[in-house]
Structure formats: C-alpha cells, structure tokens
Amino acid sequence: SQELEQSPQSLIVQEGKNLTINCTSSKTLYGLYWYKQKYGEGLIFLMMLQKGGEEKSHEKITAKLDEKKQQSSLHITASQPSHAGIYLCGAGGGGQNFVFGPGTRLSVLP
Amino acid sequence: DTAVSQTPKYLVTQMGNDKSIKCEQNLGHDTMYWYKQDSKKFLKIMFSYNNKELIINETVPNRFSPKSPDKAHLNLHINSLELGDSAVYFCASSQGVNSPLHFGNGTRLTVT
C-alpha cells in the first residue's frame, strides 16, 4: 500500500519568515492533497495537485508536485500566527485508497 | 451551513459499553468515510461507503460496524469499547474517489 512521509515533523518559525514542508510518496501519486488541521477541529482542504510539475497557490501558500509525481512541497511565504496548525498531505484516487502522511506541526511565533 | 457534521463532539464512556457516532453530509457527495486519528495525530482510514455500499474495510476489529441508511449518512457503531479505542474519529465525504475529502470536526472518544 502507498505510504507518505513528511518532513519536518515539527517546525517553529518567527512571524514573517518563509517555510517549506515536504511530502514524499513510496509510489507514483495519482492525486496529492494538502490539508490543514487546527486543534480540536477537522481537516481543511487546501489544494489538490494531479499533474507532474503542477503548482498551485492560494493566498500565501504554494504547493508543488514534482515531475515524477512522488514528491510535493508546501511553501508558506511571510508566515503569520494564523498559519499555525498541523499540515497533512494525503494521496488517493486512481483506484488507490486515500492515505495521509503523519503531519507537520507548525508553530508561528508573533 | 455545516457541510459534514458529526455528533457528538465529545464522548466519554466506560470499557465494555456500546456507543454510536453519527455523521451527516449535505454536499450531495456519493462517498463517505470514517477515519481514526490516534494520539500521535496519525490518520488512518477505517471504512469507505459509496452510495450506501461498503467499498473499503481496512483491518478494523469487527466491534466497529458502519451503517449507511442513505447516501447522506454514515454512522459508526462500536461494541464492547476498549481503552485502545480512545481516539478522535473523523467522518468525511467526497464526490467520488478522485476528489478531495471534506471532513467533519471530529468526535473525541475517551474510554475509561
């Protein structure tokens, strides 16, 4: 079955700094999804990537999928306290069960 | 309007009891899921239903039984609760298996 790894496991940054979270798959991805989770809440869908080399942006968050479709990165520019939470990558589709990475816990210090 | 809603939000119960968690989605999605998030925040799929039919049943004790009375509802019934069942359970839905999942806010189950 497909497995996803994320790095780093946790991240503490000063407000205003840029940061990157990585997600690596053991198999070629059909679809790669990024979610954010705040404590005590459900997962909020951020972005979905399906094509090799694809890049999408929403406000200050940019996600990329590499050409081989086995690695994705999530980049946050000029981080704010509102960006704090757990970021999870998920993969599924194309007949594969939907699975999640272990998550990256982000703290942003004001 | 809440897209995916699950109740209760918190559930504290003793070992050996039977409990249910309800989930409803008003997105018109065909597929619904149950996920379990353990203390390390790792999310694992438990079940998936498509149009009221079970399509994924991961290695879950048969004490856990999902029930889908209609396309908009997927309830989770747990028999003979054990300490290790303590976790946060998330319901989710999607429009087909190639679309993003939309999650409820979770039910925190504590078994004492």
Coordinates of C-alpha atoms in Angstrom, one line a residue:
Chain A
S1 CA 0.0 0.0 0.0
Q2 CA 1.1 3.6 -0.5
E3 CA 2.9 5.3 2.3
L4 CA 3.5 9.0 2.7
E5 CA 6.3 10.6 4.7
Q6 CA 6.5 14.3 5.8
S7 CA 9.4 16.5 6.9
P8 CA 10.0 18.1 9.1
Q9 CA 7.9 16.5 11.9
S10 CA 7.5 19.9 13.5
L11 CA 8.5 23.5 12.8
I12 CA 8.7 26.6 14.8
V13 CA 9.2 29.9 12.9
Q14 CA 9.2 33.6 13.7
E15 CA 6.3 35.5 12.2
G16 CA 7.2 36.9 8.7
K17 CA 9.6 34.0 7.9
N18 CA 9.1 31.7 4.9
L19 CA 8.9 27.9 5.4
T20 CA 8.6 24.7 3.4
I21 CA 7.0 21.4 4.3
N22 CA 7.8 18.3 2.2
C23 CA 5.8 15.2 1.4
T24 CA 7.3 12.1 -0.2
S25 CA 5.4 9.1 -1.5
S26 CA 6.6 5.5 -1.9
K27 CA 4.7 5.2 -5.1
T28 CA 3.7 7.4 -8.0
L29 CA 0.9 9.7 -6.9
Y30 CA -2.4 9.8 -8.7
G31 CA -3.6 12.8 -6.7
L32 CA -1.8 14.7 -3.9
Y33 CA -3.9 16.7 -1.4
W34 CA -2.8 19.2 1.2
Y35 CA -4.9 19.7 4.4
K36 CA -4.5 21.9 7.4
Q37 CA -5.8 20.9 10.9
K38 CA -6.2 23.2 13.9
Y39 CA -6.5 21.7 17.4
G40 CA -10.0 20.3 18.1
E41 CA -11.1 20.9 14.5
G42 CA -11.5 18.9 11.3
L43 CA -9.2 19.0 8.3
I44 CA -9.5 21.9 6.0
F45 CA -8.8 21.2 2.3
L46 CA -6.1 23.5 0.9
M47 CA -5.1 22.3 -2.5
M48 CA -5.1 19.3 -4.9
L49 CA -2.3 18.5 -7.4
Q50 CA -2.5 15.9 -10.1
K51 CA -0.1 16.7 -12.9
G52 CA 3.6 16.3 -12.8
G53 CA 5.2 19.7 -12.3
E54 CA 1.9 21.3 -11.3
E55 CA 2.0 24.3 -9.0
K56 CA -0.9 26.0 -7.2
S57 CA -1.2 29.0 -5.0
H58 CA -3.8 30.3 -2.6
E59 CA -3.0 33.5 -0.7
K60 CA 0.5 33.0 0.8
I61 CA 0.6 29.2 0.4
T62 CA 2.1 27.5 -2.7
A63 CA 2.1 23.8 -3.3
K64 CA 4.1 22.0 -6.0
L65 CA 4.2 18.4 -7.3
D66 CA 7.4 17.2 -8.9
E67 CA 7.6 15.8 -12.4
K68 CA 7.9 12.2 -11.2
K69 CA 4.8 12.7 -9.1
Q70 CA 6.4 11.3 -6.0
Q71 CA 7.2 14.4 -4.0
S72 CA 5.3 17.5 -3.1
S73 CA 6.2 20.7 -1.2
L74 CA 4.1 23.2 0.6
H75 CA 5.6 26.7 0.9
I76 CA 4.3 29.5 3.1
T77 CA 5.5 33.0 2.4
A78 CA 5.7 35.6 5.2
S79 CA 4.1 33.3 7.8
Q80 CA 1.5 34.6 10.2
P81 CA 0.2 33.2 13.5
S82 CA -3.0 32.2 11.6
H83 CA -0.9 29.7 9.6
A84 CA -0.2 27.6 12.8
G85 CA -1.6 24.1 12.8
I86 CA -0.9 20.6 11.5
Y87 CA -0.3 20.3 7.8
L88 CA -1.1 16.9 6.3
C89 CA -0.5 15.6 2.8
G90 CA -2.9 13.0 1.5
A91 CA -2.9 10.8 -1.5
G92 CA -5.5 8.8 -3.3
G93 CA -7.5 8.3 -6.4
G94 CA -6.9 6.2 -9.4
G95 CA -8.1 3.1 -7.5
Q96 CA -5.8 3.7 -4.5
N97 CA -7.1 4.1 -1.0
F98 CA -6.9 7.6 0.4
V99 CA -4.0 7.8 2.9
F100 CA -2.4 10.6 4.9
G101 CA 1.1 11.5 5.9
P102 CA 2.0 11.7 9.6
G103 CA 1.6 15.5 9.6
T104 CA 3.9 18.5 10.2
R105 CA 3.1 20.6 13.3
L106 CA 3.7 24.3 12.6
S107 CA 4.0 27.0 15.2
V108 CA 4.4 30.6 14.3
L109 CA 5.8 32.9 17.0
P110 CA 4.5 36.5 17.0
Chain B
D1 CA -24.5 25.5 6.9
T2 CA -22.2 22.8 8.1
A3 CA -21.2 20.6 5.2
V4 CA -20.1 17.5 7.2
S5 CA -21.4 17.3 10.7
Q6 CA -20.8 14.6 13.2
T7 CA -22.2 14.1 16.7
P8 CA -21.3 14.0 19.5
K9 CA -18.2 16.2 19.6
Y10 CA -17.1 14.5 22.8
L11 CA -17.9 11.0 24.1
V12 CA -16.6 9.7 27.4
T13 CA -17.6 6.2 28.3
Q14 CA -16.5 3.1 30.2
M15 CA -15.0 0.0 28.9
G16 CA -17.4 -2.6 27.7
N17 CA -20.1 -0.1 26.7
D18 CA -21.6 0.2 23.2
K19 CA -21.7 3.7 21.6
S20 CA -22.6 5.3 18.2
I21 CA -21.3 8.3 16.4
K22 CA -23.4 9.9 13.8
C23 CA -22.4 11.6 10.6
E24 CA -24.3 13.6 8.0
Q25 CA -23.2 15.5 4.9
N26 CA -25.3 17.9 2.9
L27 CA -22.9 18.2 0.0
G28 CA -24.6 15.7 -2.2
H29 CA -21.5 13.5 -2.2
D30 CA -21.6 9.9 -3.2
T31 CA -18.7 8.6 -1.0
M32 CA -18.4 8.8 2.8
Y33 CA -15.5 7.7 5.1
W34 CA -14.6 7.1 8.7
Y35 CA -11.0 7.8 9.8
K36 CA -9.4 7.3 13.2
Q37 CA -6.7 9.7 14.4
D38 CA -4.6 8.4 17.2
S39 CA -2.7 10.3 20.0
K40 CA 0.2 10.9 17.6
K41 CA -2.2 12.6 15.2
F42 CA -1.8 9.8 12.6
L43 CA -5.0 9.5 10.4
K44 CA -6.0 6.0 9.3
I45 CA -8.9 5.1 7.1
M46 CA -11.4 2.7 8.6
F47 CA -14.3 2.4 6.2
S48 CA -15.5 3.9 3.0
Y49 CA -19.0 3.8 1.6
N50 CA -20.1 4.7 -1.9
N51 CA -23.8 5.1 -2.5
K52 CA -24.6 3.2 0.7
E53 CA -22.3 0.3 -0.3
L54 CA -19.1 -0.7 1.6
I55 CA -16.1 -0.3 -0.6
I56 CA -13.2 -0.1 1.9
N57 CA -12.9 -2.0 5.1
E58 CA -9.5 -1.8 6.5
T59 CA -8.2 -4.0 9.2
V60 CA -10.6 -2.9 11.9
P61 CA -12.0 -5.0 14.8
N62 CA -15.4 -6.3 14.0
R63 CA -16.6 -4.5 17.1
F64 CA -16.8 -1.5 14.7
S65 CA -19.7 -1.6 12.4
P66 CA -20.6 1.2 10.0
K67 CA -24.2 1.8 8.9
S68 CA -25.3 3.9 6.0
P69 CA -29.1 4.3 6.0
D70 CA -28.8 6.7 3.0
K71 CA -26.3 8.5 0.9
A72 CA -26.1 11.4 3.2
H73 CA -25.5 9.5 6.4
L74 CA -22.8 7.2 7.7
N75 CA -22.9 6.2 11.3
L76 CA -20.3 4.3 13.3
H77 CA -21.4 1.9 16.0
I78 CA -18.8 0.5 18.4
N79 CA -19.5 -2.5 20.6
S80 CA -17.6 -3.6 23.8
L81 CA -15.5 -0.5 23.9
E82 CA -11.8 -0.9 24.9
L83 CA -9.2 1.5 26.2
G84 CA -7.4 1.4 22.9
D85 CA -10.4 2.7 21.1
S86 CA -9.8 6.2 22.6
A87 CA -9.0 8.5 19.7
V88 CA -10.6 11.2 17.6
Y89 CA -12.9 9.8 14.9
F90 CA -13.4 11.8 11.7
C91 CA -16.2 11.5 9.2
A92 CA -15.5 12.7 5.7
S93 CA -17.2 12.8 2.3
S94 CA -16.1 13.2 -1.3
Q95 CA -17.7 13.4 -4.8
G96 CA -16.2 10.1 -6.0
V97 CA -12.8 8.6 -5.1
N98 CA -10.7 11.0 -7.1
S99 CA -11.9 14.2 -5.4
P100 CA -10.9 16.0 -2.2
L101 CA -12.3 14.8 1.1
H102 CA -14.4 17.2 3.2
F103 CA -14.1 16.5 6.9
G104 CA -16.3 16.8 9.9
N105 CA -14.9 18.4 13.1
G106 CA -14.3 15.0 14.7
T107 CA -15.6 13.1 17.7
R108 CA -13.1 12.7 20.6
L109 CA -13.8 9.3 22.2
T110 CA -12.4 8.6 25.6
V111 CA -12.8 5.2 27.1
T112 CA -12.1 4.9 30.8

